[in-house]
Every structure is written in structure tokens, then in C-alpha cells.
């Protein structure tokens, strides 16, 4: 028998890297890698402060809530965007996915601002870590593509472009670069695996054969 192929592992690594960037402030090694890839120079102290102001501190004046249930309902009026207050239980629709795959969000390394039981399960960094797990384990198999397509359609498609666009419009060079990277990631993932709209999925028990460590 031939060995199983895992065609999405490069995408998995990109999703994992994006997850880490959304859950942790940039260190010098991270900034050096970003500077090399993007051909820009980033101020380390300012980049760290921008991470907290844009992604952690709601009272900062430039906070962009990185949680799917808020982003999916964001509305623009003229030049202003309006966001609801994030709820700690706002991402509980992810529980069947996480439980079925044996995924533990609390195990993810994260800044203290973004740790603890009050972090919604649909924090974008958590969603991307879960997506990375699925992509890493997925084989060149139609059932795996459908499974990931359902996840994309239900939990990424409704907010991804809005989030990436708003980050990329930031006056912060670091946050704008992060937004551009996320936009490229979302485009590449959706080109590889077509999102399936929730209306086409229907209600059925969640069964996820892709598990951490399977096929690795």
C-alpha cells in the first residue's frame, strides 16, 4: 500500500504561524522573519504595543475584536465600523468541532491577556490553530476536503475578509502587515479547499475522523 499523502501541510504551517501571531505579541525573532519576508523595518517596542492596543485592550481606541461571533456581525456606517461586545460564550458553537477532534484550546500558548476561561472559543487565533490541525492531518481525500470545507464555510468565511481588511488598513506597520498576511492566507486556503455554506451542510452529529497525530 502506498503511504498516505498530506497535501495541505504547508498551509497548516502558515495557519499555525498566523495563530501564534494573533495570540502572542511579536518577539525579535518573529519580527526579523517578518522583516525579511516583507522587506520592511519594524520597531520592536511599537509592534508589541500595537499588538496589545489592536488585539487585546478594548479601551485602547483602536481595538479590533479578534473573535468570529463579533466580526461576523460587524457593520459599517459611512466611515465607521460598529462591533458588538464579545461574549465569553460567543464561540460555544465550536465545542462540537473541538470535542469531536480532541482539540484543547486551553493548551495553546497565549499572552496572559488572551488566556483563561473568558477567551471565547472562536477567538481567531484559536480558530486558526484548529484549522492548522485539520490541514496538517488531512489526506488527499474527498471526505477530508468536505470536512474542512464545512469548517471554513461555517466558521471562517463569514468574517475572514472583514478582519483581514480592517487590520491591513491600520496605521500600525506591524498590524497592517499582519492583516495582509492573513488576507493572503485566507485566499490561499479557500483556493485549495472550497468553503461549504452552512445551509448546504444540514444538521447531523459531528464526526471528525481527522485527529491530532493521525497520519503524521
Coordinates of N, CA and C in Angstrom, one line a residue:
X1 N 0.8 -1.2 0.0 CA 0.0 0.0 0.0 C 0.9 1.2 0.0
X2 N 0.4 2.3 -0.7 CA 1.2 3.5 -0.8 C 0.9 4.3 0.5
X3 N 1.9 5.1 0.9 CA 1.8 5.9 2.1 C 0.8 7.0 1.8
X4 N 0.0 7.4 2.8 CA -1.0 8.5 2.7 C -0.3 9.8 2.4
X5 N -0.9 10.6 1.5 CA -0.3 11.9 1.2 C -1.0 13.0 2.0
X6 N -0.3 14.0 2.4 CA -0.9 15.1 3.2 C -0.6 16.4 2.4
X7 N -1.5 16.8 1.5 CA -1.2 17.9 0.6 C -1.3 19.3 1.2
X8 N -1.8 19.4 2.4 CA -2.1 20.7 3.0 C -1.2 21.1 4.1
X9 N -0.1 20.4 4.2 CA 0.8 20.7 5.4 C 1.5 22.0 5.3
X10 N 1.8 22.5 4.1 CA 2.4 23.9 4.0 C 1.3 24.9 4.5
X11 N 0.1 24.7 4.1 CA -1.0 25.6 4.6 C -1.2 25.5 6.1
X12 N -1.0 24.3 6.6 CA -1.1 24.1 8.0 C -0.1 24.9 8.8
X13 N 1.1 24.9 8.3 CA 2.2 25.7 8.9 C 1.9 27.2 8.9
X14 N 1.4 27.6 7.8 CA 1.0 29.0 7.7 C -0.1 29.4 8.7
X15 N -1.1 28.5 8.8 CA -2.2 28.8 9.7 C -1.7 28.8 11.1
X16 N -0.8 27.9 11.4 CA -0.2 27.8 12.8 C 0.6 29.1 13.1
X17 N 1.3 29.5 12.2 CA 2.1 30.8 12.4 C 1.2 31.9 12.6
X18 N 0.1 32.0 11.8 CA -0.9 33.1 12.0 C -1.5 33.0 13.3
X19 N -1.8 31.8 13.8 CA -2.4 31.6 15.1 C -1.5 32.2 16.2
X20 N -0.3 31.9 16.1 CA 0.7 32.3 17.1 C 0.8 33.9 17.1
X21 N 0.7 34.5 15.9 CA 0.8 35.9 15.9 C -0.4 36.6 16.5
X22 N -1.5 36.0 16.4 CA -2.8 36.6 17.0 C -2.9 36.3 18.5
X23 N -2.2 35.4 19.0 CA -2.3 35.0 20.4 C -1.1 35.5 21.3
X24 N -0.1 36.0 20.6 CA 1.1 36.4 21.3 C 1.7 37.7 20.7
X25 N 2.3 38.6 21.5 CA 3.0 39.7 20.9 C 4.3 39.3 20.2
X26 N 4.7 40.0 19.2 CA 5.9 39.6 18.5 C 7.2 39.7 19.3
X27 N 8.0 38.7 19.2 CA 9.3 38.8 19.7 C 10.3 39.2 18.6
X28 N 11.6 39.3 19.0 CA 12.5 39.8 18.0 C 12.7 38.9 16.8
X29 N 12.7 37.6 17.1 CA 12.9 36.6 16.1 C 11.7 36.6 15.1
X30 N 10.5 36.8 15.6 CA 9.3 36.9 14.8 C 9.4 38.1 13.9
X31 N 9.8 39.2 14.5 CA 9.9 40.5 13.7 C 11.0 40.4 12.6
X32 N 12.1 39.7 13.0 CA 13.2 39.6 12.0 C 12.7 38.8 10.8
X33 N 11.9 37.7 11.1 CA 11.4 36.9 10.0 C 10.4 37.7 9.1
X34 N 9.5 38.4 9.8 CA 8.6 39.2 9.0 C 9.3 40.3 8.2
X35 N 10.3 40.9 8.8 CA 11.0 42.0 8.1 C 11.7 41.4 6.8
X36 N 12.2 40.2 7.0 CA 12.9 39.6 5.9 C 12.0 39.2 4.7
X37 N 10.8 38.7 5.1 CA 9.8 38.3 4.1 C 9.2 39.5 3.4
X38 N 8.9 40.5 4.2 CA 8.1 41.7 3.7 C 9.0 42.8 3.2
X39 N 10.3 42.8 3.5 CA 11.2 43.8 3.1 C 10.9 45.2 3.8
X40 N 10.5 45.1 5.1 CA 10.2 46.3 5.8 C 11.0 46.3 7.1
X41 N 11.0 47.4 7.8 CA 11.7 47.5 9.1 C 10.6 47.9 10.1
X42 N 10.6 47.1 11.2 CA 9.6 47.2 12.2 C 10.2 47.6 13.6
X43 N 9.6 48.5 14.3 CA 10.1 48.9 15.6 C 9.6 47.8 16.6
X44 N 10.5 47.2 17.3 CA 10.0 46.1 18.2 C 9.1 46.5 19.3
X45 N 9.5 47.6 20.0 CA 8.6 48.1 21.1 C 7.3 48.5 20.6
X46 N 7.3 49.2 19.5 CA 6.0 49.7 18.9 C 5.1 48.6 18.4
X47 N 5.7 47.6 17.8 CA 5.0 46.5 17.3 C 4.3 45.7 18.5
X48 N 5.0 45.5 19.6 CA 4.4 44.9 20.7 C 3.3 45.7 21.3
X49 N 3.5 47.0 21.4 CA 2.4 47.9 21.9 C 1.2 47.8 21.0
X50 N 1.4 47.8 19.7 CA 0.3 47.8 18.7 C -0.4 46.5 18.8
X51 N 0.3 45.4 19.1 CA -0.4 44.1 19.3 C -1.4 44.2 20.4
X52 N -1.0 44.8 21.5 CA -1.9 44.9 22.7 C -3.0 45.9 22.4
X53 N -2.7 47.0 21.8 CA -3.7 48.0 21.5 C -4.8 47.6 20.5
X54 N -4.4 46.8 19.5 CA -5.3 46.4 18.5 C -6.0 45.1 18.8
X55 N -5.4 44.2 19.5 CA -6.0 42.9 19.6 C -6.3 42.4 21.1
X56 N -5.9 43.3 22.0 CA -6.1 42.8 23.4 C -6.9 43.8 24.3
X57 N -6.7 45.1 24.2 CA -7.2 46.1 25.1 C -8.4 46.8 24.5
X58 N -9.6 46.5 25.0 CA -10.8 47.0 24.4 C -10.9 48.5 24.5
X59 N -10.2 49.1 25.5 CA -10.3 50.6 25.8 C -9.2 51.4 25.1
X60 N -8.5 50.7 24.2 CA -7.3 51.4 23.6 C -7.7 52.5 22.6
X61 N -8.9 52.4 22.0 CA -9.2 53.3 21.0 C -9.0 52.8 19.6
X62 N -8.2 51.7 19.5 CA -8.0 51.1 18.1 C -8.2 49.6 18.2
X63 N -9.0 49.2 19.2 CA -9.2 47.7 19.4 C -10.1 47.2 18.3
X64 N -9.6 46.0 17.8 CA -10.4 45.3 16.8 C -10.7 43.9 17.3
X65 N -11.9 43.6 17.8 CA -12.1 42.4 18.5 C -11.9 41.2 17.6
X66 N -10.9 40.3 18.0 CA -10.5 39.2 17.1 C -11.3 38.0 17.4
X67 N -12.6 38.1 17.4 CA -13.5 36.9 17.7 C -14.5 36.9 16.6
X68 N -14.8 35.6 16.2 CA -15.6 35.4 15.0 C -17.0 35.9 15.2
X69 N -17.6 35.6 16.4 CA -19.0 36.0 16.5 C -19.3 37.5 16.5
X70 N -18.2 38.3 16.8 CA -18.3 39.7 16.7 C -18.0 40.2 15.3
X71 N -17.0 39.7 14.7 CA -16.6 40.1 13.3 C -17.7 39.7 12.3
X72 N -18.3 38.6 12.5 CA -19.4 38.2 11.5 C -20.6 39.1 11.5
X73 N -20.8 39.9 12.6 CA -21.9 40.8 12.7 C -21.5 42.2 12.6
X74 N -20.2 42.5 12.3 CA -19.7 43.9 12.2 C -20.5 44.6 11.1
X75 N -20.8 45.9 11.3 CA -21.5 46.7 10.4 C -20.8 48.0 10.2
X76 N -20.7 48.5 8.9 CA -20.1 49.7 8.6 C -21.1 50.8 8.3
X77 N -21.0 51.9 8.9 CA -21.8 53.1 8.7 C -20.9 54.3 8.3
X78 N -21.1 54.7 7.0 CA -20.2 55.7 6.5 C -18.7 55.2 6.7
X79 N -17.9 56.0 7.4 CA -16.5 55.7 7.6 C -16.3 54.9 8.9
X80 N -17.3 54.5 9.6 CA -17.2 53.9 10.9 C -17.7 52.4 10.9
X81 N -16.9 51.6 11.7 CA -17.3 50.2 11.9 C -17.9 50.1 13.3
X82 N -18.9 49.2 13.4 CA -19.6 49.0 14.7 C -19.5 47.5 15.0
X83 N -19.0 47.3 16.3 CA -18.8 45.9 16.8 C -19.6 45.7 18.1
X84 N -20.2 44.6 18.2 CA -20.9 44.2 19.4 C -19.8 43.9 20.5
X85 N -20.2 43.8 21.7 CA -19.3 43.4 22.8 C -19.1 41.9 22.7
X86 N -17.8 41.5 22.7 CA -17.6 40.0 22.7 C -18.1 39.3 24.0
X87 N -18.7 38.1 23.8 CA -19.2 37.3 24.9 C -18.3 36.1 25.1
X88 N -18.1 35.8 26.4 CA -17.2 34.7 26.7 C -17.8 33.4 26.1
X89 N -19.1 33.3 26.0 CA -19.7 32.1 25.4 C -20.1 32.2 24.0
X90 N -19.6 33.3 23.3 CA -20.0 33.6 22.0 C -19.5 32.5 20.9
X91 N -18.5 31.8 21.3 CA -17.9 30.8 20.4 C -18.3 29.4 20.8
X92 N -19.3 29.2 21.6 CA -19.7 27.8 22.0 C -20.1 26.9 20.9
X93 N -20.5 27.5 19.8 CA -20.8 26.6 18.6 C -19.6 25.8 18.1
X94 N -18.4 26.2 18.6 CA -17.2 25.4 18.2 C -17.0 24.2 19.0
X95 N -17.7 24.1 20.1 CA -17.5 23.0 21.0 C -17.7 21.6 20.4
X96 N -18.7 21.4 19.5 CA -18.8 20.1 18.9 C -17.6 19.8 18.0
X97 N -17.1 20.8 17.3 CA -15.9 20.6 16.5 C -14.7 20.2 17.3
X98 N -14.5 21.0 18.4 CA -13.3 20.8 19.2 C -13.4 19.4 19.9
X99 N -14.5 19.2 20.5 CA -14.7 17.9 21.2 C -14.5 16.7 20.3
X100 N -15.1 16.8 19.1 CA -15.0 15.6 18.2 C -13.6 15.4 17.7
X101 N -12.8 16.4 17.7 CA -11.4 16.3 17.2 C -10.4 16.1 18.4
X102 N -10.9 16.2 19.6 CA -9.9 16.1 20.7 C -9.0 17.3 20.9
X103 N -9.5 18.5 20.5 CA -8.7 19.7 20.4 C -9.0 20.5 21.7
X104 N -7.9 20.9 22.4 CA -8.0 21.6 23.7 C -7.5 23.0 23.5
X105 N -8.3 24.0 23.3 CA -7.9 25.4 23.1 C -7.0 25.9 24.3
X106 N -7.3 25.4 25.5 CA -6.5 26.0 26.7 C -5.1 25.6 26.6
X107 N -4.7 24.6 25.8 CA -3.3 24.2 25.7 C -2.5 25.1 24.8
X108 N -3.1 26.1 24.1 CA -2.4 26.9 23.1 C -1.6 28.0 23.9
X109 N -0.3 28.2 23.6 CA 0.5 29.2 24.2 C -0.1 30.6 23.8
X110 N -0.4 31.4 24.8 CA -1.0 32.7 24.6 C -0.6 33.7 25.6
X111 N -0.6 35.0 25.2 CA -0.3 36.1 26.2 C -1.3 36.0 27.3
X112 N -1.0 36.4 28.5 CA -1.9 36.4 29.6 C -3.2 37.2 29.3
X113 N -3.1 38.2 28.5 CA -4.3 39.0 28.2 C -5.3 38.1 27.4
X114 N -4.8 37.1 26.7 CA -5.7 36.3 25.9 C -5.8 34.8 26.4
X115 N -5.5 34.6 27.7 CA -5.6 33.3 28.3 C -6.8 33.3 29.2
X116 N -7.1 32.1 29.7 CA -8.1 31.9 30.7 C -9.5 31.6 30.1
X117 N -10.4 31.3 31.0 CA -11.7 30.8 30.6 C -12.6 31.9 29.9
X118 N -12.2 33.1 30.0 CA -13.0 34.2 29.4 C -12.7 34.4 27.9
X119 N -11.7 33.7 27.4 CA -11.4 33.8 26.0 C -12.4 33.0 25.2
X120 N -13.1 33.6 24.3 CA -14.1 32.9 23.5 C -13.5 31.8 22.7
X121 N -14.2 30.7 22.5 CA -13.7 29.6 21.7 C -13.5 30.0 20.3
X122 N -14.1 31.1 19.8 CA -14.0 31.5 18.4 C -13.0 32.6 18.3
X123 N -12.1 32.8 19.2 CA -11.0 33.7 19.0 C -10.3 33.3 17.7
X124 N -10.0 34.3 16.9 CA -9.4 34.0 15.6 C -8.1 33.1 15.7
X125 N -7.3 33.5 16.7 CA -6.1 32.7 16.9 C -6.4 31.2 17.2
X126 N -7.4 31.0 18.0 CA -7.8 29.6 18.3 C -8.4 28.9 17.1
X127 N -9.2 29.6 16.3 CA -9.8 29.0 15.1 C -8.7 28.6 14.1
X128 N -7.7 29.5 14.0 CA -6.6 29.1 13.1 C -5.7 28.0 13.6
X129 N -5.6 27.9 14.9 CA -4.8 26.7 15.4 C -5.6 25.4 15.1
X130 N -6.9 25.5 15.3 CA -7.7 24.3 14.9 C -7.7 24.0 13.5
X131 N -7.8 25.0 12.6 CA -7.7 24.8 11.2 C -6.3 24.2 10.8
X132 N -5.3 24.7 11.5 CA -4.0 24.1 11.2 C -3.9 22.6 11.5
X133 N -4.5 22.2 12.6 CA -4.6 20.8 13.0 C -5.3 20.0 11.9
X134 N -6.4 20.5 11.4 CA -7.2 19.8 10.4 C -6.3 19.7 9.1
X135 N -5.7 20.8 8.7 CA -5.0 20.8 7.5 C -3.8 19.9 7.5
X136 N -3.1 19.9 8.7 CA -1.9 19.0 8.9 C -2.2 17.6 8.8
X137 N -3.4 17.2 9.3 CA -3.7 15.7 9.3 C -4.5 15.3 8.1
X138 N -5.0 16.2 7.3 CA -5.9 15.8 6.2 C -5.1 15.1 5.1
X139 N -5.7 14.1 4.5 CA -5.1 13.4 3.4 C -5.7 13.9 2.1
X140 N -5.2 13.4 1.0 CA -5.7 13.7 -0.3 C -6.9 12.9 -0.5
X141 N -8.0 13.3 0.2 CA -9.2 12.5 0.3 C -10.4 13.5 0.2
X142 N -11.4 13.1 -0.6 CA -12.6 14.0 -0.7 C -13.3 14.2 0.6
X143 N -13.4 13.1 1.4 CA -14.1 13.3 2.7 C -13.4 14.3 3.6
X144 N -12.0 14.3 3.6 CA -11.3 15.3 4.4 C -11.5 16.7 3.8
X145 N -11.6 16.9 2.5 CA -11.8 18.2 1.9 C -13.2 18.7 2.2
X146 N -14.2 17.8 2.2 CA -15.5 18.2 2.6 C -15.6 18.7 4.0
X147 N -14.9 17.9 4.9 CA -14.9 18.3 6.3 C -14.3 19.6 6.6
X148 N -13.2 19.9 6.0 CA -12.5 21.2 6.1 C -13.4 22.3 5.4
X149 N -13.9 22.0 4.3 CA -14.8 22.9 3.6 C -16.0 23.3 4.5
X150 N -16.5 22.4 5.2 CA -17.7 22.7 6.1 C -17.2 23.6 7.2
X151 N -16.0 23.4 7.8 CA -15.5 24.2 8.8 C -15.2 25.6 8.3
X152 N -14.6 25.7 7.1 CA -14.4 27.0 6.5 C -15.7 27.8 6.3
X153 N -16.7 27.1 5.7 CA -17.9 27.8 5.4 C -18.7 28.3 6.7
X154 N -18.6 27.5 7.7 CA -19.4 27.8 8.9 C -18.6 28.7 9.8
X155 N -17.3 28.6 9.9 CA -16.6 29.4 11.0 C -15.5 30.3 10.5
X156 N -15.2 30.4 9.2 CA -14.2 31.3 8.7 C -14.8 32.3 7.7
X157 N -15.5 31.7 6.7 CA -16.0 32.6 5.6 C -16.8 33.8 6.0
X158 N -17.6 33.7 7.1 CA -18.4 34.9 7.4 C -17.7 36.2 7.9
X159 N -16.4 36.0 8.3 CA -15.7 37.1 8.9 C -14.3 37.4 8.3
X160 N -13.7 36.4 7.6 CA -12.3 36.4 7.3 C -11.9 37.7 6.5
X161 N -12.6 38.0 5.5 CA -12.2 39.2 4.7 C -12.3 40.5 5.4
X162 N -13.4 40.6 6.2 CA -13.5 41.8 7.0 C -12.4 42.0 8.0
X163 N -12.0 41.0 8.7 CA -10.9 41.1 9.7 C -9.6 41.4 9.0
X164 N -9.3 40.7 7.9 CA -8.0 40.9 7.2 C -8.0 42.4 6.7
X165 N -9.1 42.8 6.1 CA -9.1 44.2 5.5 C -8.9 45.2 6.6
X166 N -9.6 45.1 7.7 CA -9.5 46.1 8.8 C -8.1 46.2 9.4
X167 N -7.5 45.0 9.6 CA -6.1 45.0 10.0 C -5.2 45.7 9.0
X168 N -5.4 45.3 7.8 CA -4.5 45.9 6.7 C -4.6 47.4 6.6
X169 N -5.7 47.9 7.0 CA -5.9 49.4 6.9 C -5.3 50.1 8.1
X170 N -4.7 49.4 9.1 CA -4.2 50.1 10.3 C -3.1 51.0 10.0
X171 N -2.9 52.0 10.8 CA -1.8 52.9 10.7 C -0.5 52.3 11.3
X172 N -0.7 51.2 12.0 CA 0.5 50.5 12.5 C 1.1 49.6 11.4
X173 N 2.4 49.8 11.1 CA 3.0 48.9 10.1 C 2.9 47.4 10.4
X174 N 3.1 47.1 11.7 CA 3.0 45.7 12.1 C 1.6 45.1 11.9
X175 N 0.6 45.8 12.4 CA -0.8 45.3 12.3 C -1.2 45.3 10.8
X176 N -0.8 46.3 10.0 CA -1.1 46.2 8.6 C -0.5 45.0 7.9
X177 N 0.7 44.7 8.3 CA 1.4 43.6 7.7 C 0.7 42.3 8.1
X178 N 0.3 42.2 9.4 CA -0.4 41.0 9.8 C -1.7 40.9 9.0
X179 N -2.4 42.0 8.8 CA -3.7 41.9 8.0 C -3.4 41.4 6.6
X180 N -2.4 41.9 6.0 CA -2.0 41.5 4.6 C -1.7 40.0 4.6
X181 N -1.0 39.5 5.6 CA -0.6 38.1 5.7 C -1.9 37.2 5.8
X182 N -2.8 37.7 6.7 CA -4.0 36.9 6.9 C -4.8 36.9 5.6
X183 N -4.9 38.0 4.9 CA -5.7 38.0 3.7 C -5.1 37.0 2.7
X184 N -3.8 37.0 2.6 CA -3.2 36.0 1.7 C -3.4 34.6 2.1
X185 N -3.4 34.3 3.4 CA -3.6 33.0 4.0 C -5.1 32.6 3.6
X186 N -6.0 33.4 3.9 CA -7.4 33.1 3.7 C -7.7 32.8 2.2
X187 N -7.1 33.6 1.3 CA -7.3 33.4 -0.1 C -6.7 32.1 -0.5
X188 N -5.5 31.8 0.0 CA -4.8 30.5 -0.4 C -5.6 29.3 0.1
X189 N -6.1 29.4 1.3 CA -6.8 28.2 1.9 C -8.1 28.0 1.1
X190 N -8.8 29.1 0.8 CA -10.1 28.9 0.1 C -9.9 28.5 -1.4
X191 N -8.7 28.8 -1.9 CA -8.4 28.3 -3.3 C -8.1 26.8 -3.3
X192 N -7.6 26.3 -2.2 CA -7.2 24.9 -2.1 C -8.4 24.0 -1.7
X193 N -9.3 24.6 -0.8 CA -10.5 23.9 -0.3 C -11.6 24.8 -0.3
X194 N -12.6 24.5 -1.1 CA -13.8 25.4 -1.3 C -14.7 25.4 0.0
X195 N -14.9 26.6 0.6 CA -15.8 26.6 1.7 C -17.2 26.1 1.3
X196 N -17.9 25.4 2.3 CA -19.2 24.9 2.0 C -20.2 25.7 2.9
X197 N -21.2 26.4 2.4 CA -22.1 27.2 3.1 C -22.8 26.4 4.1
X198 N -23.1 26.9 5.3 CA -23.8 26.2 6.4 C -25.1 25.6 5.9
X199 N -25.8 26.4 5.1 CA -27.2 25.9 4.6 C -27.1 24.6 3.8
X200 N -25.9 24.3 3.2 CA -25.7 23.1 2.5 C -25.3 21.9 3.3
X201 N -25.0 22.2 4.6 CA -24.5 21.1 5.4 C -25.6 20.4 6.1
X202 N -26.6 21.1 6.7 CA -27.6 20.4 7.4 C -27.2 20.1 8.8
X203 N -28.2 19.6 9.5 CA -27.9 19.2 10.9 C -27.6 17.7 11.0
X204 N -26.5 17.4 11.6 CA -26.2 16.0 11.8 C -25.1 15.9 12.9
X205 N -25.0 14.8 13.5 CA -23.9 14.7 14.6 C -22.6 15.0 14.0
X206 N -21.7 15.7 14.8 CA -20.4 16.0 14.3 C -19.5 14.8 14.5
X207 N -18.9 14.3 13.4 CA -18.0 13.2 13.4 C -16.7 13.7 12.7
X208 N -15.6 13.8 13.3 CA -14.4 14.3 12.8 C -13.3 13.1 12.8
X209 N -13.1 12.5 11.7 CA -12.1 11.4 11.7 C -10.6 12.0 11.8
X210 N -10.5 13.3 11.4 CA -9.1 13.8 11.5 C -8.8 14.2 13.0
X211 N -7.8 13.5 13.5 CA -7.4 13.7 14.9 C -6.0 14.2 15.0
X212 N -5.6 14.9 16.1 CA -4.2 15.2 16.2 C -3.3 14.0 16.2
X213 N -2.3 14.0 15.4 CA -1.4 12.9 15.4 C -1.7 11.8 14.4
X214 N -3.0 11.8 13.9 CA -3.3 10.8 12.9 C -2.7 11.1 11.6
X215 N -2.0 10.2 11.0 CA -1.4 10.3 9.7 C -0.2 11.2 9.7
X216 N 0.3 11.5 10.8 CA 1.5 12.4 10.9 C 2.8 11.6 10.8

